[in-house]
Amino acid sequence: MRRLIFFCGHAGAGKTTLAKRLIGPLIARSGEAFCLLDKDTLYGAYSASVMGALTGNPNDRDSPVYLQTLRDPEYAGLLDTARENLRLGVNVLVVGPFSRELREGRLFDRAWLGVDDDVGVHVVWVELGEADAKARIVSRGNPNDAYKLAHWDDYRLRRFSPSAEAFPQLARYDNTAPTAEDDERLLQTLLVQTR
């Protein structure tokens, strides 16, 4: 069975860092091939070029223009790339916010994902409080965060916190002060084959 694992959460939560930290142990313990598809890596230069042409700001990743023009095509391309790797027998870790897709239940909808029944799907929500996330965003100094920081009151309204009752199948990872034991628990969850 192939594996499709999503690392989701808001900006600054540590999604990419966690996925990169776990991919080696996942490969070692499963004996299977994995690839990591990070939305920012796959589409960063492309989005910079398009947003530079549209708005004059190549670092814009949060304005209404970006959200209405590029967000959905980026996610569609990310999932197309994931499906292509799965068809080739490569397990996939996909990193991106995916808050809208999670809220609408799409990440658990095989028809929407376009994956067969022999693909195990896990969705990890990387949690971090707003103040800690904002501090990490400021600390990392990524110019792509400038719009978000300048319009924080608008951005914070889009921060979504999935409840355990509404999303019982969601694997949660509290990234406030992660430990090796937290990583191990998540690894054990991800190594279980699901349908």
Short mmCIF file of N, CA, C and O in Angstrom, two decimals, residues 130-177:
data_model
loop_
_atom_site.label_atom_id
_atom_site.label_comp_id
_atom_site.label_asym_id
_atom_site.label_seq_id
_atom_site.Cartn_x
_atom_site.Cartn_y
_atom_site.Cartn_z
N GLU A 130 -1.20 31.17 18.21
CA GLU A 130 -1.02 32.35 17.35
C GLU A 130 0.21 33.17 17.72
O GLU A 130 0.99 33.57 16.85
N ALA A 131 0.40 33.44 19.01
CA ALA A 131 1.54 34.27 19.42
C ALA A 131 2.86 33.61 19.08
O ALA A 131 3.78 34.27 18.57
N ASP A 132 2.97 32.29 19.33
CA ASP A 132 4.21 31.57 18.99
C ASP A 132 4.43 31.53 17.49
O ASP A 132 5.55 31.69 17.01
N ALA A 133 3.35 31.30 16.74
CA ALA A 133 3.47 31.26 15.28
C ALA A 133 3.93 32.61 14.73
O ALA A 133 4.82 32.68 13.88
N LYS A 134 3.34 33.69 15.25
CA LYS A 134 3.73 35.02 14.78
C LYS A 134 5.19 35.29 15.12
O LYS A 134 5.94 35.83 14.28
N ALA A 135 5.62 34.89 16.31
CA ALA A 135 7.02 35.09 16.70
C ALA A 135 7.95 34.33 15.76
O ALA A 135 9.01 34.84 15.37
N ARG A 136 7.58 33.10 15.38
CA ARG A 136 8.41 32.32 14.46
C ARG A 136 8.45 32.96 13.08
O ARG A 136 9.49 32.98 12.42
N ILE A 137 7.30 33.47 12.64
CA ILE A 137 7.24 34.13 11.33
C ILE A 137 8.16 35.35 11.32
O ILE A 137 8.93 35.56 10.38
N VAL A 138 8.08 36.15 12.37
CA VAL A 138 8.94 37.34 12.46
C VAL A 138 10.40 36.92 12.49
O VAL A 138 11.25 37.48 11.78
N SER A 139 10.70 35.89 13.28
CA SER A 139 12.09 35.43 13.45
C SER A 139 12.69 34.90 12.16
O SER A 139 13.87 35.14 11.88
N ARG A 140 11.90 34.20 11.35
CA ARG A 140 12.48 33.60 10.14
C ARG A 140 12.75 34.63 9.06
O ARG A 140 13.54 34.39 8.15
N GLY A 141 12.09 35.77 9.12
CA GLY A 141 12.40 36.87 8.21
C GLY A 141 12.17 36.57 6.74
O GLY A 141 12.85 37.15 5.88
N ASN A 142 11.22 35.72 6.42
CA ASN A 142 10.92 35.40 5.03
C ASN A 142 10.11 36.53 4.41
O ASN A 142 9.04 36.89 4.92
N PRO A 143 10.59 37.12 3.31
CA PRO A 143 9.84 38.24 2.70
C PRO A 143 8.43 37.85 2.26
O PRO A 143 7.56 38.72 2.13
N ASN A 144 8.18 36.55 2.04
CA ASN A 144 6.84 36.11 1.66
C ASN A 144 5.82 36.31 2.78
O ASN A 144 4.61 36.22 2.54
N ASP A 145 6.30 36.53 4.00
CA ASP A 145 5.40 36.74 5.13
C ASP A 145 5.06 38.20 5.35
O ASP A 145 4.25 38.52 6.23
N ALA A 146 5.66 39.11 4.60
CA ALA A 146 5.49 40.54 4.86
C ALA A 146 4.03 40.97 4.78
O ALA A 146 3.55 41.71 5.64
N TYR A 147 3.31 40.52 3.75
CA TYR A 147 1.91 40.92 3.61
C TYR A 147 1.11 40.41 4.80
O TYR A 147 0.28 41.12 5.37
N LYS A 148 1.35 39.15 5.16
CA LYS A 148 0.63 38.55 6.28
C LYS A 148 0.87 39.35 7.56
O LYS A 148 -0.06 39.65 8.31
N LEU A 149 2.12 39.70 7.82
CA LEU A 149 2.44 40.46 9.04
C LEU A 149 1.84 41.86 9.00
O LEU A 149 1.36 42.36 10.03
N ALA A 150 1.85 42.48 7.84
CA ALA A 150 1.29 43.84 7.72
C ALA A 150 -0.23 43.85 7.85
O ALA A 150 -0.81 44.88 8.17
N HIS A 151 -0.85 42.70 7.60
CA HIS A 151 -2.31 42.58 7.67
C HIS A 151 -2.70 41.48 8.65
O HIS A 151 -3.61 40.70 8.40
N TRP A 152 -2.01 41.43 9.78
CA TRP A 152 -2.18 40.32 10.72
C TRP A 152 -3.62 40.19 11.21
O TRP A 152 -4.13 39.07 11.35
N ASP A 153 -4.29 41.29 11.47
CA ASP A 153 -5.66 41.20 11.98
C ASP A 153 -6.58 40.52 10.98
O ASP A 153 -7.49 39.78 11.37
N ASP A 154 -6.35 40.73 9.68
CA ASP A 154 -7.14 40.03 8.66
C ASP A 154 -6.72 38.57 8.57
O ASP A 154 -7.56 37.67 8.48
N TYR A 155 -5.41 38.33 8.59
CA TYR A 155 -4.91 36.96 8.48
C TYR A 155 -5.39 36.10 9.64
O TYR A 155 -5.82 34.97 9.44
N ARG A 156 -5.35 36.63 10.84
CA ARG A 156 -5.69 35.83 12.01
C ARG A 156 -7.14 35.34 11.97
O ARG A 156 -7.48 34.32 12.56
N LEU A 157 -8.00 36.06 11.25
CA LEU A 157 -9.39 35.63 11.11
C LEU A 157 -9.50 34.35 10.28
O LEU A 157 -10.49 33.63 10.38
N ARG A 158 -8.49 34.08 9.45
CA ARG A 158 -8.49 32.86 8.63
C ARG A 158 -7.88 31.67 9.36
O ARG A 158 -7.93 30.55 8.86
N ARG A 159 -7.28 31.92 10.53
CA ARG A 159 -6.69 30.81 11.29
C ARG A 159 -7.80 29.91 11.79
O ARG A 159 -8.71 30.33 12.48
N PHE A 160 -7.70 28.66 11.44
CA PHE A 160 -8.73 27.66 11.68
C PHE A 160 -8.18 26.64 12.66
O PHE A 160 -7.03 26.19 12.53
N SER A 161 -8.96 26.28 13.66
CA SER A 161 -8.52 25.28 14.63
C SER A 161 -9.48 24.10 14.57
O SER A 161 -10.60 24.17 15.09
N PRO A 162 -9.08 23.01 13.91
CA PRO A 162 -9.99 21.87 13.76
C PRO A 162 -10.26 21.18 15.09
O PRO A 162 -9.33 20.87 15.83
N SER A 163 -11.51 20.96 15.38
CA SER A 163 -11.87 20.30 16.64
C SER A 163 -11.71 18.78 16.51
O SER A 163 -11.86 18.21 15.43
N ALA A 164 -11.41 18.15 17.63
CA ALA A 164 -11.28 16.69 17.65
C ALA A 164 -12.60 16.02 17.33
O ALA A 164 -12.63 14.96 16.70
N GLU A 165 -13.70 16.62 17.73
CA GLU A 165 -15.02 16.04 17.48
C GLU A 165 -15.34 16.04 15.98
O GLU A 165 -15.85 15.07 15.45
N ALA A 166 -15.03 17.13 15.31
CA ALA A 166 -15.34 17.24 13.88
C ALA A 166 -14.37 16.45 13.01
O ALA A 166 -14.72 16.01 11.92
N PHE A 167 -13.13 16.25 13.50
CA PHE A 167 -12.09 15.61 12.71
C PHE A 167 -11.39 14.52 13.53
O PHE A 167 -10.20 14.65 13.84
N PRO A 168 -12.11 13.45 13.88
CA PRO A 168 -11.49 12.41 14.73
C PRO A 168 -10.33 11.68 14.06
O PRO A 168 -9.46 11.14 14.75
N GLN A 169 -10.30 11.65 12.74
CA GLN A 169 -9.24 10.93 12.02
C GLN A 169 -7.96 11.75 11.86
O GLN A 169 -6.95 11.27 11.35
N LEU A 170 -7.99 12.99 12.30
CA LEU A 170 -6.86 13.90 12.16
C LEU A 170 -5.78 13.58 13.20
O LEU A 170 -6.08 13.46 14.39
N ALA A 171 -4.54 13.44 12.75
CA ALA A 171 -3.41 13.28 13.67
C ALA A 171 -2.96 14.68 14.06
O ALA A 171 -2.71 15.52 13.20
N ARG A 172 -2.86 14.95 15.35
CA ARG A 172 -2.50 16.28 15.82
C ARG A 172 -1.09 16.25 16.40
O ARG A 172 -0.70 15.30 17.09
N TYR A 173 -0.34 17.30 16.11
CA TYR A 173 1.02 17.41 16.62
C TYR A 173 1.18 18.80 17.21
O TYR A 173 1.15 19.80 16.49
N ASP A 174 1.34 18.87 18.53
CA ASP A 174 1.55 20.14 19.22
C ASP A 174 3.02 20.51 19.09
O ASP A 174 3.88 19.84 19.66
N ASN A 175 3.30 21.57 18.36
CA ASN A 175 4.68 21.95 18.07
C ASN A 175 5.18 23.07 18.98
O ASN A 175 6.16 23.73 18.67
N THR A 176 4.51 23.24 20.12
CA THR A 176 4.93 24.29 21.05
C THR A 176 6.30 23.98 21.64
O THR A 176 7.19 24.83 21.64
N ALA A 177 6.46 22.77 22.14
CA ALA A 177 7.74 22.33 22.72
C ALA A 177 7.90 20.84 22.43
O ALA A 177 7.79 20.01 23.32
#
